Coordinates of C-alpha atoms and ligand atoms in Angstrom, one line a residue:
X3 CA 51.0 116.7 30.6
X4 CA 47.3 115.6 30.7
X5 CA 45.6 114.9 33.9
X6 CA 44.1 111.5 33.4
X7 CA 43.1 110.6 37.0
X8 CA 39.8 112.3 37.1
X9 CA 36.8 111.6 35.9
X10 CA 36.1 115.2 34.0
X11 CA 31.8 115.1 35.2
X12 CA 31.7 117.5 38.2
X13 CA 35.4 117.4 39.5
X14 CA 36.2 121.3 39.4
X15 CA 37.6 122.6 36.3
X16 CA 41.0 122.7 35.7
X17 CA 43.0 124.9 37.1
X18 CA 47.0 125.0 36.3
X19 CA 49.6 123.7 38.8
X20 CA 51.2 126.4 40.5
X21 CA 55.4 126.8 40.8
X22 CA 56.7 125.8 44.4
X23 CA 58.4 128.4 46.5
X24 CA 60.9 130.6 45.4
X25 CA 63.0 129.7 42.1
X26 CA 66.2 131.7 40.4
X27 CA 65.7 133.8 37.9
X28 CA 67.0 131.1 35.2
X29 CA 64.0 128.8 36.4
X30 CA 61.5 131.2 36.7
X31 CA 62.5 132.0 32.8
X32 CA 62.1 128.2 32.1
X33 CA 58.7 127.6 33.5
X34 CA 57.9 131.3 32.1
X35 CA 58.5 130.0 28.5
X36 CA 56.0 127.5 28.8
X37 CA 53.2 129.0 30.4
X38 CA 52.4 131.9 32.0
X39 CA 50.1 130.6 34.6
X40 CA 51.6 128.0 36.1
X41 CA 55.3 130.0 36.5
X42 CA 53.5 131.6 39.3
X43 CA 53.4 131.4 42.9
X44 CA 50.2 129.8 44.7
X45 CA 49.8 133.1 47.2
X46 CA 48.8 135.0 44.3
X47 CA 45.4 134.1 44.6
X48 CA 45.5 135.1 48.0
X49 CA 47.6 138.3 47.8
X50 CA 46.3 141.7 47.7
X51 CA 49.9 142.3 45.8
X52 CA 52.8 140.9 44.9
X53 CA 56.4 142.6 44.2
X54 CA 58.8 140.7 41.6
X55 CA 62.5 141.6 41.8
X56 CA 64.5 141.0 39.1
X57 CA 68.5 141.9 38.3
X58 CA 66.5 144.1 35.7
X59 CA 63.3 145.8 36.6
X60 CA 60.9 145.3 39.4
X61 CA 56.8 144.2 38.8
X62 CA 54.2 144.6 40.5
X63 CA 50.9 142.2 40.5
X64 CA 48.1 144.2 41.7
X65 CA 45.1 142.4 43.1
X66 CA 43.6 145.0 44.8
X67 CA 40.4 146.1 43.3
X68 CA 41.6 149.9 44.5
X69 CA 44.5 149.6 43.0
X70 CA 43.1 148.0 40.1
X71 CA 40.7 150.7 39.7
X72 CA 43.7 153.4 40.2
X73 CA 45.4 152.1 37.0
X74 CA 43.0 151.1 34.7
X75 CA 40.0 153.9 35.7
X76 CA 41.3 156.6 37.4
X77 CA 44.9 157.6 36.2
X78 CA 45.6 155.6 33.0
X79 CA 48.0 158.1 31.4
X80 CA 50.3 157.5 34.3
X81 CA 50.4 153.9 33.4
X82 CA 50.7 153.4 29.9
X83 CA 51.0 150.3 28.1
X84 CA 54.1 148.8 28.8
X85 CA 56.1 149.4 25.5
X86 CA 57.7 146.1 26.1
X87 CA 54.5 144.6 24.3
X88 CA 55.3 146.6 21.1
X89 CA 58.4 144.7 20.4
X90 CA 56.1 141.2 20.4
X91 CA 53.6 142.5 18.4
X92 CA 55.0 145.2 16.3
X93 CA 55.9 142.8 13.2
X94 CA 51.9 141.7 12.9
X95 CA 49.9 145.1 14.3
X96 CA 52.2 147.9 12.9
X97 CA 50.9 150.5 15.0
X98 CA 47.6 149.3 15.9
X99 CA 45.5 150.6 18.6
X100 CA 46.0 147.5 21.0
X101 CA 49.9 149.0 20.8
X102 CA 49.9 152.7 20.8
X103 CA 49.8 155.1 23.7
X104 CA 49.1 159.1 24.4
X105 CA 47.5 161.3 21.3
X106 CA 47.7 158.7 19.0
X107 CA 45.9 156.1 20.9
X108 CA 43.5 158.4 21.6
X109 CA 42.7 159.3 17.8
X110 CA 42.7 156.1 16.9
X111 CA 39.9 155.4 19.6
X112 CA 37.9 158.2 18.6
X113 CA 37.5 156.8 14.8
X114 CA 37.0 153.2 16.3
X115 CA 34.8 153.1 19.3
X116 CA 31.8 154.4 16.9
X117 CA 31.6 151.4 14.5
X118 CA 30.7 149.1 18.0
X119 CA 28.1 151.7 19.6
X120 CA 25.1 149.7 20.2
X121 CA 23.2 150.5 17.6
X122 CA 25.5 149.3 15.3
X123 CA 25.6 145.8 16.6
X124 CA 22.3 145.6 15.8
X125 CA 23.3 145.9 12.1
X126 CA 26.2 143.1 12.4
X127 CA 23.9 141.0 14.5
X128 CA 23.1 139.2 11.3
X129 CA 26.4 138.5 9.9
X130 CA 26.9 136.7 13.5
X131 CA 23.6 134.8 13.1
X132 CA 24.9 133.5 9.7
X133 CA 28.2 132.2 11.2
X134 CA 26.0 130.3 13.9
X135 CA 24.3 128.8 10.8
X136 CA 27.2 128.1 9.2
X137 CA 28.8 126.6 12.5
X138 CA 25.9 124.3 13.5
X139 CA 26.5 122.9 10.3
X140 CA 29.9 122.2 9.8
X141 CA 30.2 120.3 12.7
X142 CA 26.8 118.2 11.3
X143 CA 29.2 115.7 10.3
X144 CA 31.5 115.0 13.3
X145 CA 28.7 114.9 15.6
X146 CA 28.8 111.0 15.6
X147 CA 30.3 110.7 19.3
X148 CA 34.1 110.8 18.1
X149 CA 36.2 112.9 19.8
X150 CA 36.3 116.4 18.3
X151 CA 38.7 119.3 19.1
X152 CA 36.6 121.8 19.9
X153 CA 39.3 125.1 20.1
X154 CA 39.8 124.8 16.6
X155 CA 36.0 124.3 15.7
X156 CA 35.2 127.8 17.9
X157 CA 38.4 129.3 16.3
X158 CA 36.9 128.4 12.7
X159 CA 33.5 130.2 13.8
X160 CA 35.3 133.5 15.6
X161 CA 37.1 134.1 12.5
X162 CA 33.7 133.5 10.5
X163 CA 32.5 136.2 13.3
X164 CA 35.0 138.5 12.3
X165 CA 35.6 138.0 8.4
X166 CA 31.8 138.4 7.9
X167 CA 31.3 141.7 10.3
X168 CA 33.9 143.2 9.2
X169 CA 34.3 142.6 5.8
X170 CA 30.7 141.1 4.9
X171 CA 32.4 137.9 3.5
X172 CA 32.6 134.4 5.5
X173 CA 35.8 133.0 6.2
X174 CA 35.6 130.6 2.9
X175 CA 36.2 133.6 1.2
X176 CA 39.2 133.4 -1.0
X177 CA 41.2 136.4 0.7
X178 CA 39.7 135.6 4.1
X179 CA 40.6 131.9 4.3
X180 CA 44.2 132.7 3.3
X181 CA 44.1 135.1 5.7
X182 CA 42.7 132.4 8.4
X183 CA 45.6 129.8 7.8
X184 CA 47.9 132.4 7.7
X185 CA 46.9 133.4 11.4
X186 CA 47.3 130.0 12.2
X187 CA 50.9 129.4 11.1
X188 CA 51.6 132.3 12.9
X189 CA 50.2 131.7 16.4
X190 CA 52.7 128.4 15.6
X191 CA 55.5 130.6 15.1
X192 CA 55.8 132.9 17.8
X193 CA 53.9 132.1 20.5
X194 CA 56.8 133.6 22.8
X195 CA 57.3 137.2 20.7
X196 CA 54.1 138.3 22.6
X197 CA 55.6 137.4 25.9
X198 CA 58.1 139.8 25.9
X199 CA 56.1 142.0 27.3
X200 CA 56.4 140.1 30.5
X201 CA 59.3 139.0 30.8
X202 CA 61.9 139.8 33.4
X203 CA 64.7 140.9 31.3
X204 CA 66.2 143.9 30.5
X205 CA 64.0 146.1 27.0
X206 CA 68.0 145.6 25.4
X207 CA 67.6 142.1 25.5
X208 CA 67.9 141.1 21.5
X209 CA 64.1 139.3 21.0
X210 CA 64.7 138.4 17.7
X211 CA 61.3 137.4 15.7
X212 CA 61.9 134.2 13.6
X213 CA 62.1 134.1 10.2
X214 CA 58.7 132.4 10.4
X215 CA 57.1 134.9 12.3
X216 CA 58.5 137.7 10.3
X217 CA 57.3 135.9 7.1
X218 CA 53.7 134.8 8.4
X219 CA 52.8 138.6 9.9
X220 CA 54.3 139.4 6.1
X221 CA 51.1 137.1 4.5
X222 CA 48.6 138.2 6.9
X223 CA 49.4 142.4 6.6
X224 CA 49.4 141.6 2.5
X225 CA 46.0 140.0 2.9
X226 CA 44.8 142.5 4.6
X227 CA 45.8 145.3 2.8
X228 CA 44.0 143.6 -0.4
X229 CA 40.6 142.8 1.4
X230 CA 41.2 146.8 2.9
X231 CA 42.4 148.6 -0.8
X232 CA 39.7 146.9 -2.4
X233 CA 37.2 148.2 0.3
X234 CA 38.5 151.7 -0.1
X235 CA 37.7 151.8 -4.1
X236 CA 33.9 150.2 -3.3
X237 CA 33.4 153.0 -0.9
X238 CA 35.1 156.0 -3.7
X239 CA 32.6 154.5 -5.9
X240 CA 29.7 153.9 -3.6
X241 CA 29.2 150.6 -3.7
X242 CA 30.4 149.4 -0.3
X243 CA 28.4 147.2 2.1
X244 CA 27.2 148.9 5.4
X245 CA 29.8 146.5 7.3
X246 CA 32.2 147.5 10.3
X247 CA 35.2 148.2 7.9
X248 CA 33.1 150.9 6.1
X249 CA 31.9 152.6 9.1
X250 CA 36.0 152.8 10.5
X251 CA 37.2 153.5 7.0
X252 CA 34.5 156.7 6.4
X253 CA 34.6 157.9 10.0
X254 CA 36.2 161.3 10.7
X255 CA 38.0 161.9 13.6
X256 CA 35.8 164.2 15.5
X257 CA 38.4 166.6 16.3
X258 CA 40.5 166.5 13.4
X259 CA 38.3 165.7 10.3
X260 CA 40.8 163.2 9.0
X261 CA 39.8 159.0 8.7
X262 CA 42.5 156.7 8.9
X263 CA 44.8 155.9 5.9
X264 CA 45.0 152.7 4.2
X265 CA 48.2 151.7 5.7
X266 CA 46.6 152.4 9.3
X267 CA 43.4 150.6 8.4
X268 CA 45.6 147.5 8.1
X269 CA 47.0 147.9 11.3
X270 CA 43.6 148.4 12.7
X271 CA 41.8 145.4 10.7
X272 CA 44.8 143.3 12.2
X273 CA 44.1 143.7 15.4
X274 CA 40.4 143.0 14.8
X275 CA 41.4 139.8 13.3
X276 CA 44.0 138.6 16.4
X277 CA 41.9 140.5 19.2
X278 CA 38.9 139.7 18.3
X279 CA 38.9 136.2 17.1
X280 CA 42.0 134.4 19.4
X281 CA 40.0 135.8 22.6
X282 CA 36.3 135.0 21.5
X283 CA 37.4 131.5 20.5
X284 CA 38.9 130.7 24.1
X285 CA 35.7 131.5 25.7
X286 CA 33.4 129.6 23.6
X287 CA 35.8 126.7 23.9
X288 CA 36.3 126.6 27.8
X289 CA 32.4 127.3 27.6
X290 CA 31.7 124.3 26.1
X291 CA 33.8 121.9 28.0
X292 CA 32.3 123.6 31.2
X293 CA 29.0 122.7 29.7
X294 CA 30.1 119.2 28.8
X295 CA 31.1 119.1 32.4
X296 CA 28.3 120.4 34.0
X297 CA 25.2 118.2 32.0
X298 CA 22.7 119.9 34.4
X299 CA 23.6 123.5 32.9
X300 CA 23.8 122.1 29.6
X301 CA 20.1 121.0 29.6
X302 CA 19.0 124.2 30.7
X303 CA 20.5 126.3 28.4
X304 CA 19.5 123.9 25.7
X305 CA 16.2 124.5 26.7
X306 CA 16.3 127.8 27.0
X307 CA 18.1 128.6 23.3
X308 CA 15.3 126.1 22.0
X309 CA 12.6 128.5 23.7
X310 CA 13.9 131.6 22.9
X311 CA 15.4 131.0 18.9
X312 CA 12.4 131.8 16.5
X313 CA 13.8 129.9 13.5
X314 CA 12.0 131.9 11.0
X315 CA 13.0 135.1 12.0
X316 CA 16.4 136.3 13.6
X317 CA 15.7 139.0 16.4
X318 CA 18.5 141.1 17.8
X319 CA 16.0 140.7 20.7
X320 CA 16.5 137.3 20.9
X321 CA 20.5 138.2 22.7
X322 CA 18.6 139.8 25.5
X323 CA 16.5 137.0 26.2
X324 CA 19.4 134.1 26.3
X325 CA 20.0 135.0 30.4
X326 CA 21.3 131.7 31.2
X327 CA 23.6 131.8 27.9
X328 CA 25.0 135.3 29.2
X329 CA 25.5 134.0 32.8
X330 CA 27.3 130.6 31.3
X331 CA 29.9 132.8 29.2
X332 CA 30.6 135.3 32.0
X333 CA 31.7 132.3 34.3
X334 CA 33.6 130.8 31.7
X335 CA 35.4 133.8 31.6
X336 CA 35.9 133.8 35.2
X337 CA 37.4 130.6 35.5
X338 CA 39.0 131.2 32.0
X339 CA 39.5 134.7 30.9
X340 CA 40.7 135.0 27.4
X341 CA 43.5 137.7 28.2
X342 CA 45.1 136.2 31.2
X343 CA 47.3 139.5 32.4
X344 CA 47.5 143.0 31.0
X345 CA 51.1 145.0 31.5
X346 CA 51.6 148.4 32.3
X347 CA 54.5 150.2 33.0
X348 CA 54.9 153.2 35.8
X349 CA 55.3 156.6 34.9
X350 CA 56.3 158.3 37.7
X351 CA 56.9 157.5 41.8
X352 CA 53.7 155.6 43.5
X353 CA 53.1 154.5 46.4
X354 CA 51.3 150.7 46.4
X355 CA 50.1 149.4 49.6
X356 CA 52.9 151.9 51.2
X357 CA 55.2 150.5 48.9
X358 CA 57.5 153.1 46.7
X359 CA 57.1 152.1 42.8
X360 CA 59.4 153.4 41.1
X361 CA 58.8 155.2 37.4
X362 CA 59.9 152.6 34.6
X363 CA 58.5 149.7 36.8
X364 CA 56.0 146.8 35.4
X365 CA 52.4 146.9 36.6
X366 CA 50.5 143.8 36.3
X367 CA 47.3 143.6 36.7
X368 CA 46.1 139.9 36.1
X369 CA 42.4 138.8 35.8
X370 CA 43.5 135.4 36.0
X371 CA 44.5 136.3 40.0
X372 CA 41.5 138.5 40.2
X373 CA 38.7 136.4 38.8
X374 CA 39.7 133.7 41.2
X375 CA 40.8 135.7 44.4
X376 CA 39.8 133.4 47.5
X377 CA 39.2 136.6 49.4
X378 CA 37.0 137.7 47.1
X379 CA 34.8 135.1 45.9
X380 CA 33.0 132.3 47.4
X381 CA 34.4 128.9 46.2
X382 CA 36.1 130.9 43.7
X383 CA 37.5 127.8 41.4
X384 CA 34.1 126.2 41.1
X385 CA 31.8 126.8 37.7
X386 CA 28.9 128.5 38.8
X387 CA 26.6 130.4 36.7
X388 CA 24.2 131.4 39.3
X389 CA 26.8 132.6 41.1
X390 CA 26.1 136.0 39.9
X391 CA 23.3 136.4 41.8
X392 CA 24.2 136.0 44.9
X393 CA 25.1 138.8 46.9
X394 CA 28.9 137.7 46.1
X395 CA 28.9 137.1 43.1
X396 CA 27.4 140.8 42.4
X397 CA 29.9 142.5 44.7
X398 CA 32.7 140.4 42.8
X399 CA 31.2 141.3 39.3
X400 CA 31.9 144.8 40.1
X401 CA 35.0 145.1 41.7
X402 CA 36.5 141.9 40.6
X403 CA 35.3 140.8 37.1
X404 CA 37.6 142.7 34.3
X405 CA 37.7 140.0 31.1
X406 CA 37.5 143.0 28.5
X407 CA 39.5 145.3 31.1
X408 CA 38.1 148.8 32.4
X409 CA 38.7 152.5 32.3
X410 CA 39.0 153.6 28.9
X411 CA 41.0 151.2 27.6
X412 CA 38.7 148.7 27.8
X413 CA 38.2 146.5 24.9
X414 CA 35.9 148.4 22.3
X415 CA 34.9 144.9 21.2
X416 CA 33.4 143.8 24.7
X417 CA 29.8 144.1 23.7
X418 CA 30.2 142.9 20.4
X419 CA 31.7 139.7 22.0
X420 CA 29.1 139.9 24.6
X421 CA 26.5 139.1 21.6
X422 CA 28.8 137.0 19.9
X423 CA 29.3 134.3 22.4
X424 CA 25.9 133.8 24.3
X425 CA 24.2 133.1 20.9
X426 CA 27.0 131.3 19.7
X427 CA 26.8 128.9 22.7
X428 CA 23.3 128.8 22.2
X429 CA 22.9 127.9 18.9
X430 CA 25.6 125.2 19.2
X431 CA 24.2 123.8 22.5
X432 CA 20.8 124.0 20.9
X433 CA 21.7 121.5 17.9
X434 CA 24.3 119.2 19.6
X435 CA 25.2 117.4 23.1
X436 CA 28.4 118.2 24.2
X437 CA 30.4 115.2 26.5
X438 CA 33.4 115.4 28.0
X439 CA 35.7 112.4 27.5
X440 CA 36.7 110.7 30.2
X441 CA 40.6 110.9 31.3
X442 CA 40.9 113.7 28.7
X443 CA 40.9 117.0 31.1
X444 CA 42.3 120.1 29.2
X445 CA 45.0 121.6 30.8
X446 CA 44.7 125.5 30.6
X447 CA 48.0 127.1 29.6
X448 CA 48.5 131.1 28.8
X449 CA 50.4 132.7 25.9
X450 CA 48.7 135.5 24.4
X451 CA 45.3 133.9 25.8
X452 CA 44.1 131.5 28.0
X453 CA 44.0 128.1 25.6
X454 CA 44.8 124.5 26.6
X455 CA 47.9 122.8 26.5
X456 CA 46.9 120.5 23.8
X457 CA 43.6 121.1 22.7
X458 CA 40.2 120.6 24.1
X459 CA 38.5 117.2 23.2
X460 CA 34.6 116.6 23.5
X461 CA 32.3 114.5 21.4
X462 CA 29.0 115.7 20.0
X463 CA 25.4 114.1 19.3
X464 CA 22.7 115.8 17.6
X465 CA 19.7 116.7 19.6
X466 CA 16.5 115.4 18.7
X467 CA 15.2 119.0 19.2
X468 CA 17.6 120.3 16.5
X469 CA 15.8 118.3 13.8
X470 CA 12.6 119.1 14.7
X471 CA 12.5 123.1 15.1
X472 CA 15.6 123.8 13.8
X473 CA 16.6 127.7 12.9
X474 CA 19.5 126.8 11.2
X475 CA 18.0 124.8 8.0
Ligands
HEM509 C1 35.6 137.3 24.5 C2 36.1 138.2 23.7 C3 37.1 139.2 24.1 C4 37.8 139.5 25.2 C5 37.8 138.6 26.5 C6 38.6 140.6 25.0 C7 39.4 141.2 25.9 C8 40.2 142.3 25.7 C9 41.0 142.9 26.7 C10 41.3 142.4 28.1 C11 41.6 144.0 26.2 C12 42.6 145.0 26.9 C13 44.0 144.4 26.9 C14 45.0 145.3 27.5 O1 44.7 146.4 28.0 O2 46.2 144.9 27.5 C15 41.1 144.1 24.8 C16 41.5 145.1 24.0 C17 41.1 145.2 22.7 N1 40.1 144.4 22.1 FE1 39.1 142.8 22.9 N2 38.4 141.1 23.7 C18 37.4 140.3 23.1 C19 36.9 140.5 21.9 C20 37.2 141.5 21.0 C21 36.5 141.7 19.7 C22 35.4 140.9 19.2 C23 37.2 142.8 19.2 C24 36.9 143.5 17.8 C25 36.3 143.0 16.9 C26 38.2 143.2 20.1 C27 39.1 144.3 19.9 C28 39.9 144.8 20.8 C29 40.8 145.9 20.5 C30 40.9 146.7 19.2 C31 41.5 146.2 21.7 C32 42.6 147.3 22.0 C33 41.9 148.4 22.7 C34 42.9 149.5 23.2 O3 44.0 149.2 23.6 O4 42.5 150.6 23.3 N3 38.2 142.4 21.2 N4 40.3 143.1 24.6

């Protein structure tokens, strides 16, 4: 339900109710199917960790930045990813990096992690300037001050993002737009398949993928195997563009010699499309209402993205300089990381917080809990940008800030989305005024990401300064 009692200008940002007290299993599944967030407990923003019993399996929420640091950094073999979260995902990522473990994993890194080496993103930067562009202007003609929905305006420009990085064609590409409504239908269809990851029943448990799923995961793996076979014959005949999907497709695995196959490039490109556009899009979203929000911040980023944008010439430079864009998209993923919990599963006996874990048991480590721990950060649910530099906020950013995860799982798109979203925010902030609409607060819900219950509704008016210096026209 919508919270209509507040006016949305400085209250803090929405943050999701939390479950009272102890419920029964049956409950706990209940509130579980309709959101992650708000199924649990209130004292997990103030716990170091957290032990779930269930008839089935036990969890355990880790807060504690050591033990944070134990799973993802210093041991990750021991704690694999849960294989729970291959049963959701299996039917759309095949056997896609985001779902493999042990060798294969790490092949599949080896061949990936070189196509988003910094060097590299200065070659895509471009592509990303171009879906700015084409951004900017799409929304030219809804900003009248009407109430737009802005998730599925940032989703539109993510996948743009991706479709024109990876593949060097925008998302009104034949293929690519198919492809686009196709991921649509199918975050419709099973938003639930990717929970069973997280669930507290037992891995026999039948989680049977509708026939909509099933048929949706069918159209998106066909597209993509069309957009990827026809890349393979440009590159055998040497006409490929210098995009993301030829440098994956042509590089060897160092220690084999062998690129991936055609059927693997799909399950790779999938994941691009999913990983890289559902989590991008969240951010920019919940960064623009928190700018709506917070006028003051909006003005100054304005300002800034007006100084710093050259409209003659695009500069990969130019991401450097946008400091106050950065700092406005990290907090947005404070308050709002994309991926709300990642799920591991034990290995072998632990010992937590002089706890025994046993092997087969669920490790949770949530950046939701994290990224607003009250005994970690100063006023930890307010929206803050300067926050990170303060001597809190720094200490916080490195033990208690993990939006693309850590160790060497982290997300091998984290500084491509780092570019991505800063410019992004500034080139839309830089054309258009963002307002919140009063008694329409967003209420944040979690399925695969961190999105809102029922959209995010702001209007938009152009800025003066956008007509007269503007680097999109
Ligand atoms: C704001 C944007 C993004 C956020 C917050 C984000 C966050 C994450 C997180 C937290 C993980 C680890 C999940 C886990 O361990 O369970 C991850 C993995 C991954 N992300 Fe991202 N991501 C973003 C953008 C991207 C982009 C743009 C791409 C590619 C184009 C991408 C590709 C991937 C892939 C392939 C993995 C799997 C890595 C592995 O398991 O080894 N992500 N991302």
């Amino acid at each position: 339900m919508r919270d209509t009692s507040a006016c949305p200008v400085h209250a803090l940002p929405p943050k999701p109710a939390t479950r009272p007290g102890k419920v029964s299993l049956w409950r706990y599944l209940r509130l579980f199917r309709n959101d992650i967030l708000s199924a649990q407990p209130a004292h997990l923003y103030h716990a170091w960790m957290a032990e779930m019993r269930t008839p089935f399996f036990r969890s355990y929420l880790c807060n504690d930045p050591g033990l944070v640091d134990l799973v993802l950094k210093q041991r990750p073999d021991d704690f694999p990813k849960s294989e729970r979260i291959r049963v959701g995902l299996k039917p759309l990522l095949g056997n896609s990096v985001f779902i493999t473990n042990g060798e294969t994993w790490k092949r599949q890194r080896r061949i990936i992690d070189p196509a988003f080496a910094g060097g590299r993103l200065r070659k895509v930067f471009p592509a990303m300037w171009d879906a700015g562009v084409s951004a900017v202007a799409r929304l030219r003609p809804l900003a009248d001050g009407r109430p737009v929905e802005i998730e599925s305006q940032t989703s539109h420009a993510a996948m743009d993002v991706i479709f024109r990085t990876l593949f060097s064609v925008p998302v009104e590409h034949e293929v690519a737009s198919a492809a686009f409504e196709a991921f649509r239908a199918h975050q419709g269809a099973q938003p639930l398949a990717n929970l069973a990851a997280v669930l507290p029943l037992p891995t026999w448990w039948p989680r049977v993928h509708s026939r909509g799923t099933r048929k949706t995961a069918r159209t998106i793996r066909t597209l993509i195997a069309q957009l990827t076979a026809e890349r393979a014959a440009a590159i055998a005949t040497g006409t490929a563009p210098d995009d993301l999907a030829t440098k994956i497709m042509t590089t060897p695995d160092p220690e084999t010699g062998k690129t991936f196959s055609t059927e693997e490039m799909v399950d790779q490109v999938a994941i691009f499309f999913l990983a890289g556009h559902e989590t991008s899009a969240a951010a920019l979203a919940w960064a623009l209402y928190l700018l709506a929000t917070h006028p003051e911040w909006q003005e100054r980023l304005a300002e800034e993205a007006a100084r710093e944008f050259d409209p003659e010439t695009i500069y990969f430079s130019t991401i450097s300089r946008l400091k106050l864009a950065r700092a406005v998209f990290r907090e947005a993923m404070r308050l709002y990381p994309p991926v709300p919990m990642f799920v591991r599963e034990a290995t072998r006996p632990e010992h937590f917080r002089d706890r025994p874990v046993k092997p087969g048991a669920q490790v949770i480590v949530s950046p939701w809990h994290l990224h607003r721990h009250e005994r970690i950060w100063d006023d930890p649910d307010a929206f803050d940008p300067a926050r990170f530099d303060t001597e809190n906020g720094k200490a916080g950013l490195r033990s208690a800030y993990i939006p693309f995860s850590e160790g060497p799982r982290v997300c091998p798109g984290a500084g491509f989305a780092m570019a991505e979203g800063p410019l992004l925010l500034a080139m839309l902030v830089r054309a258009y005024r963002f307002a919140p609409i009063a008694g329409d607060v967003p209420v944040p819900a979690a399925h695969l990401t961190v999105r809102a219950a029922d959209g995010i509704r702001l209007t938009l008016t152009p800025r003066p300064l956008a007509t007269a210096k503007d680097p999109t026209e």
